[in-house]
CSV table of C-alpha atoms and ligand atoms in Angstrom, one decimal:
chain,number,residue,atom,x,y,z
B,1,MET,CA,7.7,71.8,-69.4
B,2,PRO,CA,5.8,68.4,-69.6
B,3,PRO,CA,2.2,68.7,-70.9
B,4,ALA,CA,-0.5,68.9,-68.2
B,5,GLU,CA,-2.4,65.8,-67.4
B,6,PRO,CA,-5.5,65.6,-69.6
B,7,LEU,CA,-8.9,65.3,-67.8
B,8,GLN,CA,-12.3,64.5,-69.0
B,9,TRP,CA,-15.3,66.4,-67.6
B,10,ARG,CA,-18.4,64.3,-67.2
B,11,ALA,CA,-21.8,65.7,-67.9
B,12,ASP,CA,-22.5,66.0,-64.2
B,13,GLY,CA,-19.4,68.1,-63.7
B,14,VAL,CA,-17.3,65.4,-62.1
B,15,PRO,CA,-13.7,65.3,-63.4
B,16,HIS,CA,-12.5,61.9,-64.7
B,17,SER,CA,-9.0,60.6,-65.3
B,18,PRO,CA,-8.5,58.7,-68.6
B,19,ARG,CA,-5.2,57.5,-67.3
B,20,PHE,CA,-6.7,55.7,-64.3
B,21,SER,CA,-10.3,55.3,-65.4
B,22,ASP,CA,-11.5,56.8,-62.2
B,23,ILE,CA,-13.1,60.0,-60.9
B,24,TYR,CA,-11.2,62.7,-58.9
B,25,HIS,CA,-13.8,63.0,-56.3
B,26,THR,CA,-17.2,61.6,-55.4
B,27,GLU,CA,-20.4,62.7,-57.1
B,28,THR,CA,-21.5,64.3,-53.9
B,29,GLY,CA,-18.9,66.9,-54.5
B,30,ALA,CA,-15.3,67.6,-53.6
B,31,LEU,CA,-16.0,70.2,-50.9
B,32,ALA,CA,-18.3,67.8,-49.0
B,33,GLN,CA,-15.8,65.0,-49.4
B,34,ALA,CA,-12.9,67.1,-48.2
B,35,ARG,CA,-14.8,68.3,-45.2
B,36,HIS,CA,-16.4,65.0,-44.2
B,37,VAL,CA,-13.7,62.5,-45.1
B,38,PHE,CA,-10.4,64.3,-44.9
B,39,LEU,CA,-10.8,67.3,-42.5
B,40,GLY,CA,-13.5,65.5,-40.5
B,41,GLY,CA,-11.5,62.2,-40.3
B,42,CYS,CA,-8.6,64.1,-38.9
B,43,GLY,CA,-10.7,66.0,-36.4
B,44,LEU,CA,-10.2,69.4,-38.2
B,45,PRO,CA,-10.6,72.2,-37.7
B,46,GLY,CA,-11.0,71.5,-33.9
B,47,ALA,CA,-7.7,69.7,-33.6
B,48,TRP,CA,-5.6,72.6,-34.8
B,49,ALA,CA,-7.2,75.1,-32.4
B,50,ASN,CA,-4.6,77.5,-30.9
B,51,ARG,CA,-1.7,75.4,-32.1
B,52,PRO,CA,1.3,77.4,-33.5
B,53,GLN,CA,1.3,75.4,-36.7
B,54,TRP,CA,-0.4,72.5,-38.4
B,55,ARG,CA,1.1,70.3,-41.0
B,56,ILE,CA,-0.9,68.2,-43.4
B,57,LEU,CA,0.7,65.6,-45.7
B,58,GLU,CA,-1.4,64.4,-48.7
B,59,THR,CA,-0.8,61.8,-51.3
B,60,GLY,CA,-2.4,62.9,-54.6
B,61,PHE,CA,-2.8,66.7,-55.1
B,62,GLY,CA,-5.1,66.3,-58.1
B,63,LEU,CA,-7.2,69.4,-58.5
B,64,GLY,CA,-6.1,70.8,-55.2
B,65,LEU,CA,-9.6,70.7,-53.7
B,66,ASN,CA,-8.5,69.2,-50.4
B,67,PHE,CA,-5.8,71.9,-50.1
B,68,LEU,CA,-8.3,74.6,-50.9
B,69,THR,CA,-10.9,73.3,-48.5
B,70,SER,CA,-8.2,73.1,-45.7
B,71,TRP,CA,-7.1,76.7,-46.5
B,72,GLN,CA,-10.7,77.9,-46.5
B,73,ALA,CA,-11.3,76.2,-43.1
B,74,TRP,CA,-8.2,77.8,-41.7
B,75,LYS,CA,-9.2,81.2,-43.0
B,76,GLN,CA,-12.5,81.2,-41.4
B,77,ASP,CA,-11.4,79.7,-38.1
B,78,PRO,CA,-10.7,82.3,-35.3
B,79,SER,CA,-8.7,79.7,-33.4
B,80,ARG,CA,-6.6,78.8,-36.5
B,81,PRO,CA,-2.9,78.0,-36.1
B,82,SER,CA,-0.5,80.8,-37.1
B,83,LEU,CA,0.9,78.6,-39.9
B,84,LEU,CA,-0.7,76.0,-42.1
B,85,HIS,CA,1.7,73.9,-44.0
B,86,PHE,CA,0.2,71.6,-46.6
B,87,VAL,CA,2.6,69.1,-48.3
B,88,SER,CA,1.3,67.2,-51.3
B,89,VAL,CA,2.7,64.6,-53.7
B,90,GLU,CA,1.5,64.5,-57.3
B,91,ALA,CA,2.9,62.7,-60.3
B,92,TYR,CA,0.6,64.1,-63.0
B,93,PRO,CA,-0.1,67.8,-62.5
B,94,VAL,CA,-3.3,69.0,-64.2
B,95,SER,CA,-3.5,72.3,-66.1
B,96,ARG,CA,-4.2,75.7,-64.5
B,97,GLU,CA,-7.5,75.8,-66.4
B,98,ASP,CA,-8.7,72.5,-64.8
B,99,ILE,CA,-7.7,73.8,-61.3
B,100,LEU,CA,-10.0,76.8,-61.9
B,101,ARG,CA,-12.8,74.8,-63.5
B,102,ALA,CA,-12.9,72.2,-60.7
B,103,SER,CA,-13.3,74.9,-58.0
B,104,ALA,CA,-15.7,77.1,-59.9
B,105,ARG,CA,-18.7,75.2,-58.6
B,106,TYR,CA,-17.7,76.0,-55.0
B,107,GLU,CA,-18.2,79.6,-54.2
B,108,GLU,CA,-16.1,79.4,-51.0
B,109,LEU,CA,-13.1,77.9,-52.9
B,110,ALA,CA,-13.1,79.8,-56.2
B,111,PRO,CA,-11.3,83.0,-54.9
B,112,LEU,CA,-8.6,80.8,-53.3
B,113,ALA,CA,-8.3,78.7,-56.4
B,114,ARG,CA,-7.5,81.9,-58.4
B,115,GLN,CA,-4.6,82.6,-56.1
B,116,LEU,CA,-3.4,79.0,-56.5
B,117,ALA,CA,-3.8,79.2,-60.3
B,118,ASP,CA,-1.7,82.4,-60.3
B,119,GLN,CA,1.2,80.5,-59.0
B,120,TRP,CA,0.5,77.3,-60.9
B,121,HIS,CA,3.3,77.3,-63.5
B,122,GLY,CA,6.7,75.8,-64.0
B,123,LEU,CA,5.8,72.6,-62.2
B,124,LEU,CA,8.7,70.5,-63.3
B,125,PRO,CA,9.5,67.3,-61.3
B,126,GLY,CA,10.9,68.2,-57.9
B,127,PHE,CA,9.8,70.3,-54.9
B,128,HIS,CA,8.0,73.6,-55.2
B,129,ARG,CA,7.1,75.9,-52.4
B,130,LEU,CA,4.0,78.2,-52.9
B,131,ALA,CA,3.1,80.8,-50.3
B,132,PHE,CA,-0.3,82.4,-49.6
B,133,GLU,CA,-1.7,84.7,-46.9
B,134,GLY,CA,1.6,86.5,-46.5
B,135,GLY,CA,3.4,83.2,-45.9
B,136,ARG,CA,0.9,81.9,-43.2
B,137,VAL,CA,-0.3,79.2,-45.6
B,138,LEU,CA,2.4,77.3,-47.3
B,139,LEU,CA,2.0,74.6,-50.0
B,140,THR,CA,4.9,72.3,-50.8
B,141,LEU,CA,4.2,70.5,-54.0
B,142,CYS,CA,6.3,67.4,-54.5
B,143,ILE,CA,6.0,66.7,-58.3
B,144,GLY,CA,6.9,63.1,-59.1
B,145,ASP,CA,6.1,59.5,-58.3
B,146,VAL,CA,4.8,59.1,-54.7
B,147,ARG,CA,7.5,56.6,-53.5
B,148,PRO,CA,10.7,58.4,-54.4
B,149,MET,CA,9.1,61.8,-53.5
B,150,LEU,CA,8.2,60.6,-50.0
B,151,ARG,CA,11.7,59.3,-49.7
B,152,ALA,CA,13.3,62.5,-50.9
B,153,GLN,CA,11.1,64.8,-48.7
B,154,ARG,CA,13.0,66.4,-45.8
B,155,HIS,CA,11.7,65.0,-42.5
B,156,PHE,CA,8.9,66.9,-40.8
B,157,GLU,CA,6.1,66.0,-38.5
B,158,ALA,CA,2.7,65.6,-40.1
B,159,ASP,CA,-0.2,66.3,-37.8
B,160,SER,CA,-2.7,65.0,-40.4
B,161,ILE,CA,-2.3,62.7,-43.3
B,162,PHE,CA,-4.7,62.6,-46.2
B,163,LEU,CA,-4.5,59.5,-48.4
B,164,ASP,CA,-6.2,60.4,-51.7
B,165,GLY,CA,-5.0,58.2,-54.5
B,166,PHE,CA,-7.5,56.8,-57.0
B,167,SER,CA,-9.1,53.5,-56.1
B,168,PRO,CA,-6.6,50.9,-54.9
B,169,GLU,CA,-7.6,48.5,-57.7
B,170,ARG,CA,-6.9,51.1,-60.4
B,171,ASN,CA,-4.0,53.0,-58.7
B,172,PRO,CA,-2.3,50.4,-56.5
B,173,ASP,CA,1.0,52.3,-56.5
B,174,MET,CA,-0.6,54.9,-54.2
B,175,TRP,CA,-1.6,52.4,-51.6
B,176,SER,CA,1.4,50.0,-51.6
B,177,PRO,CA,3.1,48.9,-48.3
B,178,ASP,CA,6.0,51.1,-49.2
B,179,VAL,CA,3.8,54.2,-49.5
B,180,LEU,CA,2.1,53.4,-46.2
B,181,LYS,CA,5.6,53.1,-44.6
B,182,GLY,CA,6.7,56.3,-46.4
B,183,VAL,CA,3.9,58.4,-44.9
B,184,THR,CA,4.2,56.8,-41.5
B,185,ARG,CA,7.7,58.1,-41.3
B,186,PHE,CA,6.2,61.5,-41.0
B,187,ALA,CA,3.7,60.6,-38.3
B,188,ARG,CA,4.1,61.6,-34.6
B,189,VAL,CA,2.2,59.9,-31.8
B,190,GLY,CA,-1.3,61.2,-32.1
B,191,SER,CA,-1.2,62.1,-35.8
B,192,ARG,CA,-4.4,61.3,-37.5
B,193,LEU,CA,-4.9,59.9,-41.0
B,194,ALA,CA,-8.0,59.9,-43.2
B,195,THR,CA,-9.1,58.4,-46.4
B,196,TRP,CA,-12.2,57.5,-48.3
B,197,THR,CA,-11.5,53.8,-48.8
B,198,VAL,CA,-11.8,51.1,-46.1
B,199,ALA,CA,-10.0,48.4,-48.2
B,200,ARG,CA,-9.0,45.5,-45.9
B,201,ALA,CA,-5.4,45.5,-47.1
B,202,LEU,CA,-5.1,49.2,-46.3
B,203,ARG,CA,-6.5,48.8,-42.7
B,204,ASP,CA,-4.2,45.8,-42.1
B,205,GLY,CA,-1.2,47.6,-43.5
B,206,LEU,CA,-1.8,50.6,-41.3
B,207,GLN,CA,-2.4,48.5,-38.2
B,208,GLN,CA,1.0,46.8,-38.7
B,209,LEU,CA,2.7,50.2,-38.8
B,210,GLY,CA,1.2,51.4,-35.5
B,211,TRP,CA,-2.0,53.0,-36.7
B,212,GLN,CA,-5.4,52.3,-35.1
B,213,PRO,CA,-7.8,52.4,-38.0
B,214,ARG,CA,-11.6,52.9,-37.5
B,215,LYS,CA,-14.4,52.9,-40.0
B,216,LEU,CA,-16.6,56.0,-39.9
B,217,GLN,CA,-19.8,56.7,-41.7
B,218,GLY,CA,-19.0,57.6,-45.3
B,219,LEU,CA,-20.3,60.3,-47.5
B,220,ALA,CA,-23.0,59.0,-50.0
B,221,PRO,CA,-22.7,57.0,-52.2
B,222,LYS,CA,-19.9,55.4,-50.0
B,223,ARG,CA,-21.1,53.7,-46.9
B,224,ASP,CA,-17.8,54.1,-44.9
B,225,CYS,CA,-14.7,56.1,-44.8
B,226,LEU,CA,-11.6,55.5,-42.7
B,227,ARG,CA,-9.8,57.4,-40.0
B,228,ALA,CA,-6.7,56.2,-38.1
B,229,ALA,CA,-4.7,57.5,-35.1
B,230,PHE,CA,-1.0,56.8,-34.9
B,231,GLU,CA,-0.7,55.1,-31.5
B,232,PRO,CA,2.0,52.5,-31.9
B,233,ALA,CA,2.4,49.9,-29.1
B,234,TRP,CA,6.2,50.6,-29.3
B,235,ALA,CA,8.2,53.7,-28.5
B,236,VAL,CA,8.8,56.0,-31.4
B,237,ARG,CA,12.1,57.7,-31.8
A,301,SAM,C1,-8.3,61.2,-56.4
A,301,SAM,S1,-7.0,62.2,-57.1
A,301,SAM,C2,-6.6,63.3,-55.9
A,301,SAM,C3,-7.6,64.4,-55.6
A,301,SAM,C4,-7.1,65.6,-54.8
A,301,SAM,N1,-6.7,65.2,-53.5
A,301,SAM,C5,-7.9,66.8,-54.8
A,301,SAM,O1,-8.2,67.3,-53.7
A,301,SAM,O2,-8.3,67.3,-55.8
A,301,SAM,C6,-5.6,61.1,-57.1
A,301,SAM,C7,-4.3,61.8,-57.6
A,301,SAM,O3,-3.2,60.9,-57.4
A,301,SAM,C8,-2.3,61.1,-58.4
A,301,SAM,N2,-1.4,59.9,-58.5
A,301,SAM,C9,-1.8,58.7,-59.0
A,301,SAM,N3,-0.7,57.9,-59.0
A,301,SAM,C10,0.3,58.6,-58.5
A,301,SAM,C11,1.7,58.2,-58.2
A,301,SAM,N4,2.2,57.0,-58.4
A,301,SAM,N5,2.5,59.2,-57.6
A,301,SAM,C12,2.0,60.4,-57.4
A,301,SAM,N6,0.7,60.8,-57.6
A,301,SAM,C13,-0.1,59.9,-58.2
A,301,SAM,C14,-3.2,61.3,-59.6
A,301,SAM,O4,-2.5,61.9,-60.7
A,301,SAM,C15,-4.3,62.1,-59.0
A,301,SAM,O5,-4.1,63.5,-59.2
């Protein structure tokens, strides 16, 4: 099995990637970021109310904090969909210990992280299906580089898309036109996309693909974040 991706833990508890010289989440905390930028940007949990299923596609699984926050929001929502399916792409999986360490500061997430850690092994390149809550929460982990993994993923409709690479300057592969095209292939009319960066190239790229991007108030220290609705001017097959 390939060695786990090494992290550095800063004195303030924020995990840092030596490979990309960037942090895994904002200093304000992963839980606040996941709720405000990703779930909030996609109108969740309200948008999934009373739906039979909800499918989220994410680029960059990292420490699994967006997944754990989505699972926790699902768990405590009386109007939750019967099935939550979270599909996430990750080229450099971290260790089980780092998954546990990252979530330990969030009381709501720690018990779920332990369940994730129990299944966090044997993550060779390829697709892995993890099941929780008696199969009502599914996690498909696509281990490999984002472009080929998106291409190889069987088609499904993503109701929400979380773009969570490191910063576009340090991690351009996660924001390339090909990746934007790759995720758009899974969008249905009305799908929502959310991310923490409002980089011009990203907004323009999304717009060309049929997304209507809008800046929203960000979470400190960031001024803005981005949400987009898939509303192409052309008919989608
Ligand atoms: C900001 S972190 C994601 C944080 C994560 N969403 C969470 O909730 O903990 C970005 C992630 O993108 C992954 N990544 C970077 N380049 C990649 C690539 N080319 N293909 C797939 N994953 C990549 C990194 O390894 C890292 O885990």
